[in-house]
Amino acid sequence: MLEQLLIFTRGGLILWTCKELGNALKGSPIDTLIRSCLLEERSGAASYNYDAPGAASYTLKWTFHNELGLVFVAVYQRILHLLYVDELLAMVKRDFSAIYDPKRVEYFDFDETFRQLRKEAEARVEELRKVKPLGNDGRKQQVVKKGSGGFDGGNKKNKSDAKEADGDDGKGTKLENGHTNGNHIVVGEGNRGMGLANGKENARSNNGAFDVSKLQKLKSKGVKKTTDTSVVVSKGSKADPKKKVTKKNRVWDDSPKDAKLDFTNPVEGNGNENENIQVVTANQGESMMDQEEIISSDSEEDEEDEEVGKDSKPDAKKKGWFSSMFQSIAGKANLEKADLEPALKALKDRLMTKNVAEEIAEKLCESVAASLEGKKLASFTRISSTVQAAMEEALVRILTPRRSIDILRDVHAAKEQRKPYVVVFVGVNGVGKSTNLAKVAYWLLQHKVSVMMAACDTFRSGAVEQLRTHARRLQIPIFEKGYEKDPAVVAKEAIQEAARNGSEVVLVDTAGRMQDNEPLMRALSKLIYLNNPDLVLFVGEALVGNDAVDQLSKFNQKLADLSASPNPRLIDGILLTKFDTIDDKVGAALSMVYISGSPVMFVGCGQSYTDLKKLNVKAIVKTLLK
């Protein structure tokens, strides 16, 4: 049953809603759709699933009228799978657009029109349901009785439709209409008389779908009729199961017992026993986080438009000089999808050369096409420049943070509540979590914020020593418990220690882990659940391409699935590392933000403590479309 149908403008003004339905929606599916799908350039998708608090789950489908700036949204329960929703939305869009007036805000007269459209759409679906079963029941089914010699020579269709069913004992063979015949015999070529007992198959006819090794074994042994009590024993299972033999370490003569390879010396405070480590007492300079980046304003936009136009010329239809000139002056009536495809293909290829994941580039182009389709092309405007302007607007909207990313303000707010501000750094192996944690610590010290490091990477050898070295250089305290400890407990104790000592920020270093490593992901989920940090930062490389989508989506998925909380914490922000090594291949930033919805809060761009800066959205967009 349809739960709700809504018509509103892109500015958010609700023009009409179906009072006849009148169902109170649980949660806020429309707001969520606008916030997480339409505003995030995901409008090219076919539908959106919303899990309401409680048991209700909705599916939302929508369509646009780009020329009038209208949005049509239908909401129904996900379990129902209504087939007429797409057709109903198209008919509602057609009829409502005919009576739409920008000066009107009420459309009570549309209720009767919608009632008729809904009945018409439901009637069409019922007709289709009646036609399909008749077509299936009219088909002739040929069933071979038990003990028959084989199929007729002309029954080629049944031979080609026979399916492999190894291991599907007792299930029978599936016929064309979807029904199952439990006592069906299929005879292979040259093996007449091979039968079935109680629906269990011994051979099949599938024109080359035989398992050759099994067929040869059957020929050599001879074919015997199987009974209900017969048991087939494979070669690998004729020996009785024995106790599992575990390999023991070789013990050499006169050799001492293996000692535990943990050479970590517990150090209290800052640790001054190693005097060779350089202490950064004086400033290395102002962090790049506090410096404004200047973008050179060169006139490359006209050249870019010309390049896009050139790329799209071979795919477009050749037009006469007069017709193309007249169209550029008068403007095109309405943009169609075929008109946009050449320019969108060129833009997609350009984004992929900039290291944007293919899936993200394709979704972005679909979203831009959905926002432009049906719009009127202005005079003296080319399609390529219109598409590029729409893509630029979409990229700026995606990369601009939806919430405040001012960490210093959040630190002061936590200080007023007399608790430390906790930041957890997570990510895959070798992306530079510990190094960039030290950069963040240096930036906070520049703003007179007291910082404590927590060495919760108890898995990788040398991780504690690496973080201890950074702590000594920056002259800040570090909380460590050595290796092979529970990182969640170490982080909890570090936060308690920071609260006692009056530290304002706790930076928690965690072990690198691949997104498919479930034991380590479970440990990370436990750490986040037990300590409830204020900020979960995903540290990712700017070098990754398609793998960025896999990393972010699986990290979020694992944190959600393995958390013990009904409202699990996911990734809050992104720290992009090695940004100085990629030249103009800046697409990883777009891929990560698009797939996670989290903003890029820091960008690592060098080896020293000052090499940490903010993401310049305008510079990234300009580079992507260059």
XYZ file of C-alpha atoms in Angstrom:
626
model
C 0.000 0.000 0.000
C 1.230 3.477 -0.861
C 2.051 5.339 2.355
C 2.474 8.891 1.029
C 2.911 10.921 -2.154
C 4.368 14.396 -1.926
C 4.964 17.238 -4.409
C 7.275 20.094 -3.412
C 9.573 22.662 -4.978
C 13.358 22.563 -4.870
C 13.156 25.426 -2.406
C 11.274 23.185 0.047
C 7.695 24.498 -0.380
C 5.158 21.639 -0.168
C 2.561 22.149 -2.913
C 0.432 19.031 -2.553
C 0.211 15.882 -0.470
C -2.268 13.046 -0.695
C -4.747 13.532 2.149
C -6.558 10.369 1.104
C -3.612 8.265 2.203
C -3.106 10.174 5.435
C -0.715 7.625 6.920
C 1.578 8.974 9.622
C 5.111 8.100 8.570
C 7.412 6.805 11.293
C 10.608 8.817 11.522
C 11.412 11.399 8.856
C 12.032 9.577 5.543
C 11.435 12.654 3.336
C 13.924 14.799 5.290
C 16.469 11.988 5.239
C 16.040 11.563 1.483
C 16.639 15.270 0.877
C 19.588 15.484 3.264
C 21.473 12.303 2.387
C 20.483 11.695 -1.232
C 19.184 14.708 -3.165
C 21.604 17.238 -1.651
C 24.540 14.805 -1.912
C 24.210 14.330 -5.691
C 22.851 10.798 -5.371
C 19.636 11.605 -7.225
C 20.655 9.352 -10.122
C 19.787 6.298 -8.022
C 16.525 4.455 -8.694
C 15.278 4.366 -5.101
C 16.252 5.002 -1.489
C 15.664 2.695 1.493
C 14.920 4.232 4.891
C 14.962 2.269 8.145
C 12.612 3.993 10.550
C 13.056 3.682 14.319
C 11.133 0.560 15.247
C 9.981 -2.064 12.782
C 8.954 0.129 9.838
C 11.140 0.304 6.742
C 10.260 2.437 3.738
C 11.297 2.632 0.107
C 11.220 6.078 -1.516
C 11.102 6.751 -5.243
C 11.212 10.155 -6.859
C 11.299 12.069 -10.113
C 12.068 15.678 -11.069
C 10.620 18.305 -13.346
C 13.818 20.303 -13.821
C 12.318 23.090 -15.891
C 9.671 23.898 -13.240
C 11.891 22.954 -10.278
C 9.457 20.355 -8.871
C 10.152 17.134 -6.967
C 7.676 14.216 -6.808
C 8.270 11.627 -4.037
C 6.355 8.400 -3.330
C 6.761 6.468 -0.066
C 5.693 2.855 0.518
C 6.661 -0.007 2.811
C 9.724 -1.860 1.584
C 8.195 -5.295 2.021
C 5.382 -4.648 -0.481
C 7.339 -4.135 -3.744
C 4.669 -2.019 -5.457
C 5.018 -2.310 -9.227
C 2.946 0.692 -10.238
C 4.893 3.419 -8.373
C 7.169 4.430 -11.283
C 4.251 4.668 -13.707
C 2.143 6.545 -11.151
C 4.923 9.109 -10.561
C 5.266 9.679 -14.318
C 1.515 10.250 -14.709
C 1.356 12.557 -11.656
C 4.307 14.545 -13.015
C 2.622 14.902 -16.406
C -0.786 16.021 -15.083
C 0.478 18.243 -12.252
C 2.931 20.060 -14.530
C 0.000 20.991 -16.796
C -1.825 22.849 -13.988
C 1.238 24.187 -12.130
C 1.348 27.929 -11.532
C 4.322 29.439 -9.635
C 1.940 31.876 -7.920
C -0.306 29.128 -6.510
C 0.516 27.344 -3.256
C -2.610 25.143 -2.877
C -3.833 22.471 -5.276
C -6.919 20.935 -3.669
C -8.418 20.234 -7.094
C -5.628 17.713 -7.790
C -7.053 15.179 -5.294
C -9.636 13.791 -7.733
C -7.062 13.664 -10.555
C -4.672 11.672 -8.364
C -7.446 9.248 -7.361
C -8.135 8.466 -11.022
C -4.438 8.147 -11.873
C -3.902 5.746 -9.006
C -6.809 3.529 -10.045
C -5.530 3.508 -13.612
C -2.002 2.507 -12.562
C -3.291 -0.261 -10.254
C -5.586 -1.574 -12.995
C -2.679 -1.844 -15.440
C -0.625 -3.820 -12.950
C -3.541 -6.200 -12.313
C -3.896 -6.792 -16.053
C -0.205 -7.634 -16.311
C -0.499 -10.065 -13.397
C -3.397 -11.848 -15.093
C -1.638 -12.121 -18.445
C 1.637 -13.587 -17.130
C 0.234 -16.690 -15.336
C -1.879 -17.583 -18.416
C 1.197 -17.530 -20.600
C 3.066 -19.788 -18.183
C 0.225 -22.288 -17.643
C -0.294 -22.629 -21.414
C 3.160 -24.116 -21.878
C 3.385 -27.836 -22.318
C 5.536 -29.683 -19.869
C 7.061 -33.002 -20.806
C 7.828 -35.218 -17.844
C 9.678 -38.469 -18.372
C 8.369 -41.238 -16.197
C 10.613 -43.347 -14.008
C 12.261 -46.197 -15.909
C 11.887 -44.705 -19.416
C 14.725 -44.977 -21.864
C 15.223 -41.275 -22.545
C 13.852 -38.205 -24.289
C 12.576 -37.972 -27.855
C 15.022 -36.812 -30.411
C 12.969 -33.694 -31.068
C 12.804 -32.617 -27.432
C 15.859 -30.398 -27.667
C 14.397 -27.620 -25.574
C 14.119 -29.750 -22.456
C 17.658 -30.952 -22.938
C 19.049 -27.459 -23.119
C 16.987 -26.295 -20.150
C 18.173 -29.051 -17.818
C 20.130 -27.634 -14.869
C 23.045 -28.944 -12.882
C 22.023 -30.130 -9.459
C 25.101 -31.577 -7.726
C 24.424 -31.880 -4.032
C 20.742 -30.894 -4.363
C 19.499 -34.307 -3.282
C 15.779 -34.612 -2.927
C 15.026 -31.271 -4.583
C 14.253 -32.660 -8.034
C 14.585 -30.835 -11.333
C 13.173 -27.365 -11.926
C 10.919 -27.108 -14.982
C 10.274 -24.121 -17.237
C 7.321 -22.758 -15.264
C 9.197 -22.800 -11.966
C 7.493 -25.911 -10.538
C 9.520 -28.830 -9.269
C 9.079 -32.445 -10.262
C 10.518 -34.584 -7.495
C 10.522 -37.852 -9.500
C 12.214 -36.712 -12.702
C 14.808 -38.677 -14.651
C 17.390 -37.100 -16.903
C 19.341 -39.471 -19.123
C 22.762 -38.488 -20.435
C 23.929 -39.289 -23.931
C 25.226 -42.845 -24.094
C 24.070 -43.623 -20.544
C 20.514 -44.863 -21.008
C 18.977 -46.546 -18.016
C 20.638 -44.390 -15.389
C 17.730 -43.684 -13.107
C 16.871 -41.844 -9.924
C 15.537 -43.068 -6.637
C 13.249 -40.682 -4.739
C 14.339 -37.682 -6.781
C 18.110 -38.199 -6.320
C 20.077 -37.608 -9.520
C 22.947 -39.708 -10.825
C 23.445 -38.078 -14.246
C 22.120 -35.203 -16.293
C 21.812 -34.124 -19.922
C 23.024 -30.546 -20.302
C 25.010 -30.558 -23.562
C 28.514 -30.271 -22.198
C 27.627 -29.593 -18.539
C 28.897 -32.992 -17.352
C 31.546 -33.298 -14.672
C 34.000 -35.337 -16.784
C 35.929 -36.791 -13.847
C 32.763 -38.101 -12.183
C 31.500 -39.553 -15.469
C 34.732 -41.478 -16.011
C 34.578 -42.905 -12.497
C 31.018 -44.058 -13.066
C 31.984 -45.763 -16.340
C 34.918 -47.580 -14.773
C 33.054 -48.790 -11.719
C 29.795 -49.550 -13.477
C 26.476 -47.994 -12.756
C 24.443 -49.402 -9.908
C 20.984 -48.458 -8.793
C 20.932 -46.455 -5.627
C 18.582 -47.190 -2.776
C 17.447 -45.154 0.175
C 19.837 -46.985 2.480
C 22.877 -46.851 0.170
C 25.809 -44.733 1.242
C 28.432 -43.365 -1.140
C 31.865 -43.102 0.444
C 34.510 -40.954 -1.203
C 38.185 -41.873 -1.292
C 39.141 -39.114 1.057
C 36.790 -40.292 3.811
C 37.579 -44.030 4.091
C 40.094 -43.607 6.916
C 38.912 -43.110 10.459
C 39.321 -39.568 11.770
C 42.442 -39.183 13.858
C 43.565 -36.546 16.267
C 44.872 -33.417 14.616
C 48.655 -33.388 14.611
C 50.107 -30.025 15.508
C 53.600 -29.120 14.399
C 55.963 -28.463 17.277
C 58.882 -26.066 17.262
C 62.249 -27.695 16.719
C 64.377 -27.666 19.852
C 68.117 -27.586 19.240
C 70.600 -29.123 21.639
C 71.764 -26.907 24.506
C 69.567 -24.011 23.325
C 67.764 -21.811 25.844
C 63.989 -21.526 25.796
C 62.452 -18.913 23.513
C 62.029 -15.599 25.279
C 59.169 -13.224 24.599
C 60.196 -10.735 21.929
C 58.935 -7.632 23.725
C 61.762 -5.199 24.348
C 59.494 -2.312 25.365
C 60.744 -0.526 28.459
C 57.918 0.983 30.487
C 58.618 4.701 30.725
C 56.787 7.176 32.900
C 56.117 10.731 31.859
C 58.059 12.118 28.938
C 61.048 9.786 29.298
C 64.420 11.529 29.163
C 66.724 8.502 29.208
C 67.451 8.738 25.468
C 69.293 12.010 25.062
C 69.978 11.532 21.352
C 66.389 12.346 20.385
C 65.998 15.937 19.264
C 63.505 17.853 21.382
C 61.330 20.329 19.488
C 61.359 23.020 22.126
C 61.369 25.904 19.689
C 58.705 26.307 17.065
C 59.286 24.677 13.695
C 57.098 27.442 12.370
C 53.423 28.088 11.951
C 51.370 25.070 10.986
C 49.900 25.171 7.486
C 46.493 24.686 9.096
C 46.576 28.367 10.091
C 47.804 29.665 6.735
C 45.445 30.796 3.998
C 46.110 29.104 0.673
C 46.152 31.476 -2.303
C 44.754 30.201 -5.600
C 46.196 31.710 -8.750
C 43.395 33.076 -10.909
C 44.379 32.101 -14.428
C 41.992 32.179 -17.340
C 41.778 28.486 -18.161
C 38.020 28.058 -17.961
C 37.396 29.061 -21.574
C 40.034 26.605 -22.775
C 38.499 23.837 -20.661
C 35.079 24.474 -22.185
C 36.589 24.250 -25.652
C 38.264 20.949 -24.800
C 34.997 19.457 -23.550
C 33.291 20.655 -26.706
C 35.978 19.029 -28.845
C 35.683 15.741 -26.974
C 31.933 15.673 -27.478
C 31.950 16.559 -31.194
C 32.781 13.102 -32.612
C 29.912 11.450 -30.696
C 27.330 14.105 -31.533
C 25.391 14.243 -34.766
C 26.860 16.569 -37.379
C 24.690 19.640 -37.893
C 24.752 22.364 -40.463
C 26.417 25.697 -39.805
C 23.151 27.637 -39.877
C 21.220 25.204 -37.622
C 23.953 25.092 -34.948
C 24.307 28.870 -35.019
C 20.517 29.346 -34.781
C 20.312 26.888 -31.860
C 23.064 28.694 -29.937
C 21.248 32.008 -30.397
C 17.670 30.858 -29.782
C 18.460 28.166 -27.223
C 17.352 24.538 -27.251
C 13.753 23.808 -26.243
C 14.469 21.086 -23.672
C 17.639 19.158 -22.947
C 17.301 15.425 -23.502
C 19.475 12.617 -22.192
C 20.908 11.952 -25.652
C 22.086 15.587 -25.839
C 23.917 15.292 -22.509
C 25.615 11.918 -23.052
C 28.674 13.092 -25.093
C 29.579 15.847 -22.620
C 28.939 13.589 -19.611
C 31.102 10.821 -21.081
C 33.972 13.276 -21.536
C 33.548 14.506 -17.942
C 33.437 10.959 -16.576
C 36.685 10.063 -18.359
C 38.288 13.253 -17.034
C 37.260 12.487 -13.440
C 38.620 8.953 -13.701
C 41.982 10.239 -14.953
C 42.092 12.347 -11.777
C 41.883 9.152 -9.662
C 38.137 9.333 -8.916
C 36.685 5.852 -8.429
C 34.758 4.660 -11.482
C 31.607 3.964 -9.477
C 31.634 7.488 -8.010
C 32.259 9.158 -11.382
C 29.371 7.238 -12.937
C 26.966 8.119 -10.114
C 27.943 11.783 -10.309
C 27.282 11.893 -14.050
C 23.911 10.188 -13.562
C 22.986 12.735 -10.900
C 24.006 15.685 -13.097
C 22.020 14.218 -15.998
C 18.943 13.879 -13.766
C 19.271 17.524 -12.679
C 19.625 18.844 -16.258
C 17.212 16.630 -18.177
C 14.176 18.635 -19.279
C 15.765 22.045 -18.658
C 15.805 24.697 -21.365
C 19.220 25.624 -22.685
C 19.843 29.354 -22.433
C 20.779 31.455 -25.429
C 24.462 31.631 -26.461
C 25.181 28.609 -24.228
C 26.684 25.289 -25.235
C 25.664 21.974 -23.753
C 29.253 21.194 -22.722
C 29.587 24.403 -20.694
C 26.155 23.820 -19.083
C 27.136 20.290 -18.064
C 30.493 21.452 -16.699
C 28.861 24.229 -14.669
C 26.368 21.738 -13.198
C 29.188 19.308 -12.360
C 31.240 22.061 -10.713
C 28.266 23.071 -8.581
C 27.701 19.444 -7.604
C 31.361 18.908 -6.635
C 31.433 22.044 -4.476
C 28.259 20.919 -2.721
C 29.686 17.454 -2.037
C 33.090 18.574 -0.745
C 31.781 21.440 1.408
C 31.286 20.143 4.986
C 27.654 19.955 6.116
C 28.607 20.568 9.739
C 31.195 22.520 11.658
C 34.688 21.023 11.584
C 36.175 23.525 14.025
C 37.941 21.178 16.436
C 39.266 24.012 18.608
C 35.716 25.145 19.376
C 34.725 21.577 20.267
C 37.794 21.271 22.521
C 36.802 24.378 24.470
C 33.223 23.091 24.751
C 34.514 19.810 26.219
C 36.787 21.745 28.575
C 33.777 23.597 29.974
C 32.217 20.202 30.745
C 35.481 19.232 32.518
C 36.255 16.247 30.334
C 39.001 15.616 27.753
C 38.261 15.773 24.037
C 39.039 12.310 22.590
C 40.120 11.734 18.979
C 40.596 8.173 17.637
C 42.709 7.657 14.513
C 41.721 4.592 12.441
C 42.690 3.303 9.002
C 44.408 0.588 7.011
C 48.067 -0.352 7.320
C 50.838 2.066 6.355
C 48.810 5.190 5.639
C 50.591 7.345 8.258
C 48.317 7.385 11.315
C 51.048 7.878 13.904
C 52.889 10.528 11.887
C 49.776 12.592 11.236
C 48.644 12.156 14.832
C 51.883 13.931 15.796
C 51.119 16.694 13.260
C 47.685 17.221 14.802
C 49.297 17.308 18.262
C 51.763 19.971 17.089
C 48.921 22.071 15.640
C 46.981 21.845 18.922
C 50.097 22.845 20.886
C 50.360 25.931 18.666
C 46.915 26.926 19.976
C 47.912 26.434 23.641
C 45.948 23.191 24.047
C 47.365 20.514 26.357
C 47.596 17.154 24.604
C 48.168 13.550 25.692
C 48.952 10.645 23.360
C 47.553 7.150 23.962
C 49.585 4.273 22.450
C 46.763 1.823 21.688
C 48.538 0.115 18.798
C 49.480 -2.961 20.806
C 49.724 -5.127 17.692
C 52.503 -3.758 15.456
C 56.109 -4.082 16.610
C 57.718 -0.686 17.188
C 54.426 1.244 17.265
C 54.786 2.234 20.924
C 58.400 3.329 20.427
C 57.445 5.391 17.366
C 54.744 7.264 19.267
C 57.047 7.678 22.274
C 59.642 9.337 20.015
C 57.055 11.845 18.777
C 55.967 12.518 22.368
C 59.551 13.253 23.464
C 60.158 15.579 20.533
C 56.957 17.494 21.193
C 57.407 17.343 25.009
C 53.919 15.982 25.669
C 52.867 13.073 27.923
C 52.157 9.632 26.495
C 50.117 6.813 28.053
C 51.348 3.338 27.161
C 50.973 -0.209 28.427
C 53.247 -2.093 26.023
C 52.136 -4.800 23.606
C 49.535 -7.593 23.565
C 47.115 -5.590 25.713
C 43.466 -4.870 25.014
C 43.509 -1.507 23.155
C 40.004 -0.633 24.391
C 41.134 -0.927 28.025
C 44.351 1.018 27.335
C 42.332 3.850 25.765
C 39.906 3.919 28.698
C 42.748 4.157 31.204
C 44.415 6.882 29.106
C 41.223 8.976 29.143
C 40.948 8.547 32.917
C 44.600 9.572 33.317
C 44.032 12.654 31.119
C 41.034 13.665 33.243
C 43.182 13.434 36.400
C 46.110 15.352 34.896
C 43.956 18.021 33.270
C 44.889 17.221 29.656
C 42.391 18.810 27.273
C 42.810 16.451 24.293
C 43.587 12.727 24.086
C 44.866 11.501 20.711
C 44.370 7.718 20.473
C 46.616 5.824 18.058
C 45.251 2.461 16.857
C 46.699 -0.426 14.880
C 46.404 -0.437 11.111
C 43.944 -3.028 9.896
C 42.503 -4.101 6.569
C 38.783 -3.598 6.157
C 38.196 -7.373 5.768
C 40.045 -8.377 8.965
C 37.079 -9.142 11.218
C 38.960 -9.838 14.520
C 40.785 -6.486 14.343
C 37.627 -4.671 13.196
C 35.777 -6.193 16.150
C 38.494 -4.903 18.498
C 38.204 -1.422 16.943
C 34.436 -1.474 17.320
C 34.858 -2.425 20.981
C 37.320 0.462 21.522
C 34.890 2.996 20.039
C 31.879 1.564 21.898
C 33.668 1.420 25.262
C 35.223 4.909 25.143
C 32.683 6.877 23.037
C 35.249 9.283 21.493
C 34.269 12.766 20.386
C 35.811 12.300 16.937
C 36.606 9.189 14.862
C 39.095 10.143 12.141
C 39.672 7.827 9.198
C 43.233 8.214 7.922
C 43.437 7.431 4.207
C 45.997 7.811 1.451
C 45.479 10.256 -1.377
C 47.065 7.635 -3.662
C 44.143 5.187 -3.629
C 41.641 5.045 -6.461
C 38.813 2.523 -6.541
C 39.965 1.022 -3.232
C 38.837 4.183 -1.393
C 35.217 3.153 -1.916
C 35.884 -0.336 -0.543
C 37.829 0.931 2.489
C 35.340 3.572 3.627
C 32.186 1.576 2.988
C 33.491 -1.580 4.695
C 34.919 0.330 7.671
C 31.552 1.959 8.260
C 29.719 -1.320 7.651
C 31.905 -3.277 10.083
C 31.663 -0.588 12.763
C 27.874 -0.712 12.420
C 27.554 -4.515 12.323
C 30.018 -5.355 15.107
C 29.000 -2.646 17.564
C 27.077 -3.609 20.691
C 25.222 -0.284 20.656
C 21.837 0.115 18.892
C 23.130 3.471 17.574
C 26.710 2.658 16.530
C 29.358 5.326 15.986
C 30.687 5.584 12.450
C 33.486 7.602 10.853
C 33.114 11.317 11.637
C 35.888 12.800 9.503
C 38.738 12.042 7.120
C 42.453 12.824 7.323
C 43.968 12.577 3.847
C 47.710 11.776 3.841
C 50.523 11.911 1.256
C 48.768 14.718 -0.619
C 52.102 16.116 -1.796
C 52.843 12.989 -3.877
C 49.854 12.962 -6.235
C 50.249 16.063 -8.423
C 46.758 16.640 -9.908
C 45.353 13.168 -9.054
C 43.150 14.530 -6.252
C 40.162 12.271 -6.895
C 40.579 10.224 -3.697
C 39.247 13.166 -1.678
C 36.041 13.183 -3.732
C 35.630 9.389 -3.580
C 36.062 9.247 0.196
C 33.714 12.149 0.935
C 31.055 10.876 -1.466
C 31.000 7.301 -0.162
C 31.088 8.171 3.558
C 29.387 11.567 3.731
C 32.118 12.680 6.158
C 34.209 15.829 5.535
C 37.971 15.991 4.957
C 39.179 17.701 8.138
C 42.964 17.525 7.639
C 45.317 17.063 4.698
C 48.857 15.775 5.277
C 51.303 17.183 2.730
C 54.858 16.547 3.908
C 57.265 15.047 6.453
C 57.540 17.790 9.086
C 55.117 18.648 11.879
C 53.967 21.812 10.123
C 52.862 19.955 6.966
C 49.189 19.720 7.841
C 46.560 21.885 6.165
C 42.862 22.249 5.471
C 41.209 21.020 2.297
C 40.732 23.837 -0.194
C 37.446 22.924 -1.890
C 37.761 25.431 -4.731
C 41.279 24.259 -5.578
C 40.201 20.598 -5.581
C 37.193 21.249 -7.836
C 39.310 23.318 -10.208
C 41.907 20.537 -10.408
C 39.276 17.843 -10.976
C 37.714 19.693 -13.913
C 41.007 20.952 -15.373
